[in-house]
């Protein structure tokens, strides 16, 4: 004898209450049986015609309850199984496995060299001074004994800020000399690294932005001999303990006397001939005794104090050091280029 619709519903309710899927396949089976497009609860809706009229509503309610129950159970089981999966994964974790390597960046070659140079001067008592890249005409030129009509202003093609004759991008780190001398009292012993800008055509050999390091030492009785010895110390720390230097007379508006320092690079191969233009000597920096006009422009008495200053470009030294042939590579941020310097500080 076939069971009446209420009994059939009861049977499904009992079966449903006993369900406990323990893996994804069983859960899927549960879904097909109770919630799928041909599920057994849905099938019972067809039995409604065999229910006496006054109980039809009640039967509908029973089936809806069953459907709801199946849905709630399904969600619960699914949640439980997902959680178990996470637990299982956590248990499977191999605590002895080596960790994935973290991706460490590399320092920019310019920074590597700047750090080296700074370190060399810090060892003999220089302190780092960093200053603004947007300067006024006064700090960049006038204070540095380079008045308006001075031809040296043409030597360093200047970027002025839009519509300004006063604000500019510093053309050299010598502006830091004026910044420090107007705010500190001697003795002054600073090393000033930073970016500078000149309106030059960009090519493999020159760029409109580059880096310099400026040195300044002011005290009573500072002499040219001190400058020479300081530079010799630097050259030997930087280029090797037997490095020879030479000082050639030169001109800068802010130093008197002025000189350029070369280091002996050698003429071992064809590259050396090219790099040193056949002389064996490499020009590294400009230097000199701080012009008395600069001292008085900045409020330091030139009758009491003397000082020396020097300034050097970084890019060219980095190009030599790392055999880089195109200066533009420093500013392109190509990670394939930068990664070559991994591990250096
Ligand atoms: N400022 C000079 C330049 O940019 C370098 C320099 C600095 C020379 C200090 C003498 C003293 O070329």
XYZ file of C-alpha atoms and ligand atoms in Angstrom:
357
model
C 0.000 0.000 0.000
C 1.383 3.369 -0.942
C 1.986 5.812 1.867
C -0.134 8.905 2.072
C 1.516 12.250 1.242
C 1.958 13.180 4.938
C 3.729 9.911 5.614
C 5.960 10.436 2.600
C 6.855 13.916 3.875
C 7.585 12.467 7.297
C 9.877 9.905 5.706
C 11.826 12.640 3.980
C 12.024 14.619 7.242
C 13.527 11.603 9.034
C 15.998 10.951 6.237
C 16.970 14.621 6.181
C 17.568 14.670 9.931
C 19.974 11.744 9.592
C 22.103 13.378 6.867
C 25.704 14.231 7.667
C 27.840 14.776 4.579
C 31.548 14.612 5.463
C 33.146 15.523 2.168
C 32.503 17.624 -0.915
C 31.059 14.722 -2.920
C 28.566 13.852 -0.203
C 27.626 17.506 0.145
C 26.963 17.718 -3.574
C 24.845 14.556 -3.336
C 22.874 16.188 -0.503
C 22.305 19.282 -2.646
C 21.053 17.232 -5.612
C 18.729 15.154 -3.427
C 17.080 17.965 -1.473
C 17.706 21.142 -3.444
C 18.503 20.144 -7.013
C 16.150 20.745 -9.933
C 14.595 17.265 -9.502
C 14.768 17.066 -5.717
C 12.549 14.772 -3.669
C 10.737 17.579 -1.843
C 9.758 19.178 -5.093
C 8.466 15.796 -6.293
C 6.115 15.642 -3.309
C 4.430 18.872 -4.390
C 2.841 16.719 -7.129
C 1.129 14.682 -4.372
C -0.896 17.669 -3.247
C -3.746 16.540 -5.476
C -4.101 13.423 -3.296
C -4.533 15.428 -0.118
C -8.060 16.186 1.036
C -8.981 19.817 0.411
C -9.063 21.004 4.009
C -5.486 19.719 4.639
C -3.924 20.994 1.391
C -2.699 24.166 3.063
C -1.212 22.252 5.972
C 0.585 19.930 3.528
C 1.994 22.884 1.625
C 3.322 24.244 4.913
C 5.002 20.903 5.740
C 6.751 20.851 2.382
C 7.885 24.466 2.682
C 9.288 23.750 6.129
C 11.156 20.754 4.725
C 12.589 22.857 1.931
C 13.709 25.529 4.363
C 15.240 22.931 6.678
C 17.173 21.395 3.763
C 18.471 24.817 2.743
C 19.595 25.711 6.262
C 21.283 22.341 6.742
C 23.056 22.688 3.419
C 24.504 26.087 4.320
C 25.628 24.752 7.726
C 27.307 21.668 6.259
C 29.028 23.734 3.597
C 30.397 26.172 6.136
C 31.607 23.327 8.321
C 33.348 21.552 5.470
C 35.030 24.755 4.286
C 36.301 25.411 7.800
C 37.584 21.850 8.051
C 39.389 22.325 4.779
C 41.241 25.356 6.207
C 42.067 23.388 9.348
C 43.361 20.556 7.250
C 45.510 22.904 5.254
C 46.871 24.386 8.457
C 47.690 20.896 9.723
C 49.389 20.005 6.457
C 51.693 23.020 6.773
C 55.308 21.906 6.827
C 56.953 23.925 9.559
C 60.387 22.737 8.452
C 59.958 23.986 4.864
C 62.309 26.834 3.919
C 60.477 30.134 3.633
C 59.920 31.829 0.305
C 62.643 34.385 -0.349
C 61.404 37.923 0.283
C 61.939 40.279 -2.579
C 64.593 42.716 -1.412
C 65.221 45.729 -3.587
C 68.612 47.054 -4.532
C 70.139 50.415 -3.859
C 70.512 52.828 -6.756
C 74.135 53.022 -7.989
C 74.147 56.787 -7.384
C 73.103 56.237 -3.759
C 75.753 53.555 -3.332
C 78.459 55.947 -4.459
C 77.066 58.904 -2.501
C 77.052 56.778 0.649
C 80.654 55.753 0.051
C 81.802 59.326 -0.440
C 79.862 60.582 2.571
C 81.311 57.798 4.675
C 84.880 58.703 3.667
C 84.387 62.316 4.780
C 82.437 61.456 7.918
C 85.456 59.520 9.126
C 87.438 62.774 9.264
C 84.741 64.800 10.994
C 82.557 66.184 8.209
C 78.807 66.196 8.879
C 76.107 65.804 6.257
C 74.097 68.910 5.331
C 71.105 68.583 3.045
C 69.379 71.577 1.567
C 66.624 72.605 -0.843
C 66.739 71.998 -4.582
C 64.574 75.035 -5.331
C 66.812 77.953 -4.484
C 66.803 81.690 -4.758
C 69.143 83.436 -7.137
C 70.966 84.863 -4.124
C 72.051 81.552 -2.561
C 72.878 79.917 -5.886
C 74.718 82.850 -7.496
C 74.932 86.222 -5.755
C 76.163 85.015 -2.370
C 78.605 82.789 -4.223
C 80.272 85.881 -5.677
C 78.524 85.474 -9.023
C 76.652 88.772 -9.632
C 74.045 89.315 -12.337
C 76.326 90.183 -15.185
C 78.897 87.546 -14.364
C 79.719 85.337 -17.356
C 79.787 82.268 -15.103
C 75.997 82.436 -15.050
C 76.071 81.437 -18.687
C 78.338 78.507 -17.946
C 75.570 76.888 -15.977
C 72.365 77.200 -17.970
C 69.771 77.706 -15.331
C 66.184 76.515 -15.007
C 64.198 79.376 -13.486
C 60.764 78.684 -12.050
C 57.919 79.776 -14.313
C 57.715 83.578 -14.582
C 60.370 84.016 -11.900
C 63.727 85.727 -12.021
C 64.340 84.875 -8.397
C 63.511 81.201 -7.890
C 65.485 78.548 -9.711
C 66.545 74.913 -9.554
C 70.002 74.974 -8.027
C 72.735 74.535 -10.605
C 75.269 73.280 -8.074
C 75.435 72.199 -4.442
C 77.564 75.283 -3.723
C 74.274 76.969 -2.740
C 74.442 74.798 0.388
C 77.657 76.610 1.347
C 75.736 79.909 1.544
C 72.808 78.277 3.376
C 75.126 76.866 6.035
C 77.414 79.903 6.386
C 74.438 82.214 6.958
C 73.038 79.994 9.707
C 76.041 78.437 11.468
C 79.128 79.808 13.135
C 82.613 78.457 12.346
C 84.105 75.963 12.740
C 82.046 74.555 9.880
C 82.823 71.167 8.377
C 80.061 69.883 6.112
C 79.569 67.460 3.283
C 76.475 68.189 1.168
C 75.153 65.584 -1.271
C 72.246 66.377 -3.572
C 70.625 66.771 -6.924
C 71.359 69.696 -9.210
C 69.845 70.864 -12.500
C 71.168 72.479 -15.659
C 69.381 73.253 -18.867
C 71.455 70.984 -21.062
C 70.606 68.767 -23.990
C 70.143 65.221 -22.777
C 72.525 62.738 -24.350
C 74.480 59.617 -23.415
C 77.087 61.882 -21.773
C 75.085 64.686 -20.171
C 71.743 65.135 -18.484
C 69.698 68.063 -17.218
C 69.722 66.593 -13.704
C 72.612 65.006 -11.880
C 74.184 64.708 -8.430
C 76.996 66.511 -6.704
C 78.731 66.359 -3.369
C 79.953 69.612 -1.889
C 82.513 69.937 0.871
C 83.136 73.005 3.000
C 85.557 73.587 5.853
C 85.817 76.955 7.582
C 87.855 77.721 10.669
C 90.738 79.868 11.813
C 93.917 79.099 9.886
C 92.562 76.700 7.266
C 95.090 76.590 4.421
C 95.475 75.273 0.900
C 97.714 72.550 2.349
C 94.715 71.324 4.388
C 92.639 71.209 1.218
C 95.288 69.276 -0.647
C 95.766 66.744 2.127
C 92.015 66.250 2.558
C 91.600 65.604 -1.163
C 94.549 63.208 -1.252
C 92.995 61.274 1.641
C 89.681 61.156 -0.242
C 91.261 60.038 -3.538
C 93.154 57.219 -1.837
C 90.121 55.978 0.095
C 88.041 56.101 -3.064
C 90.434 54.928 -5.774
C 93.036 52.899 -3.896
C 95.867 53.602 -1.470
C 98.518 54.327 -4.090
C 96.392 56.758 -6.084
C 98.207 59.857 -7.354
C 96.466 63.214 -7.612
C 97.329 66.477 -9.309
C 95.844 69.945 -8.899
C 95.523 72.119 -11.990
C 94.896 75.879 -11.652
C 91.319 76.728 -12.587
C 88.648 79.349 -12.028
C 85.448 79.481 -9.989
C 83.857 82.776 -8.886
C 83.505 81.522 -5.304
C 87.051 80.261 -4.702
C 90.432 81.953 -4.893
C 92.754 80.375 -5.741
C 90.813 77.644 -7.579
C 91.891 74.278 -8.859
C 90.664 71.104 -10.478
C 91.764 67.790 -9.102
C 92.666 64.854 -11.346
C 93.425 61.315 -10.210
C 95.832 59.110 -12.097
C 93.727 56.421 -13.756
C 96.433 54.844 -15.856
C 96.793 53.881 -19.514
C 96.547 50.120 -19.347
C 94.167 49.547 -22.209
C 92.263 51.166 -25.045
C 89.362 52.141 -22.770
C 91.764 54.049 -20.513
C 93.002 56.055 -23.507
C 89.443 56.927 -24.423
C 88.323 57.761 -20.870
C 91.351 59.900 -20.063
C 91.727 61.347 -23.569
C 95.154 59.770 -23.771
C 96.542 61.542 -20.680
C 96.004 58.862 -18.057
C 94.479 61.533 -15.767
C 90.809 61.837 -14.834
C 89.208 65.081 -13.705
C 87.247 64.414 -10.522
C 86.397 67.698 -8.819
C 86.638 71.473 -8.570
C 87.997 73.114 -5.446
C 89.698 76.125 -3.920
C 89.975 78.479 -0.972
C 86.640 80.131 -0.191
C 86.720 83.628 -1.718
C 86.755 86.329 1.011
C 83.778 87.952 -0.742
C 81.737 84.795 -0.179
C 82.611 84.787 3.517
C 81.564 88.406 3.989
C 78.401 87.969 1.850
C 77.402 85.264 4.333
C 78.337 87.203 7.479
C 81.656 85.527 8.308
C 84.659 87.791 8.925
C 87.306 86.984 6.261
C 89.973 88.619 8.407
C 89.421 86.005 11.096
C 88.394 82.914 9.172
C 89.535 81.085 6.080
C 88.174 77.958 4.458
C 88.261 75.569 1.581
C 85.499 74.124 -0.578
C 85.217 71.438 -3.204
C 82.471 70.037 -5.374
C 82.267 66.882 -7.447
C 79.819 65.261 -9.818
C 78.672 61.735 -9.013
C 77.318 60.352 -12.284
C 80.635 60.355 -14.117
C 82.401 58.614 -11.234
C 79.590 56.050 -11.052
C 79.835 55.467 -14.803
C 83.553 54.754 -14.473
C 83.125 52.600 -11.411
C 80.319 50.470 -12.843
C 81.268 50.677 -16.541
C 78.018 52.397 -17.486
C 78.158 54.014 -20.909
C 74.895 55.989 -20.984
C 74.103 58.516 -18.221
C 70.377 58.309 -19.018
C 70.229 54.827 -17.515
C 70.507 56.342 -14.043
C 67.139 58.047 -14.424
C 65.119 55.476 -16.335
C 64.256 53.277 -13.344
C 64.598 50.111 -15.368
C 64.637 47.340 -12.773
C 66.830 45.155 -14.990
C 69.506 47.850 -14.764
C 68.963 48.509 -11.058
C 68.980 44.828 -10.034
C 72.608 44.534 -11.082
C 73.540 46.487 -7.967
C 71.940 44.070 -5.525
C 73.805 43.554 -2.315
C 75.783 46.792 -2.425
C 75.225 49.335 0.305
N 80.234 74.345 -7.901
C 81.283 73.935 -8.807
C 80.658 73.236 -10.015
O 79.499 72.923 -9.990
C 82.265 73.010 -8.115
C 83.027 73.661 -6.986
C 82.556 73.606 -5.707
C 84.222 74.317 -7.233
C 83.272 74.187 -4.652
C 84.933 74.922 -6.221
C 84.452 74.834 -4.940
O 81.332 72.986 -11.003
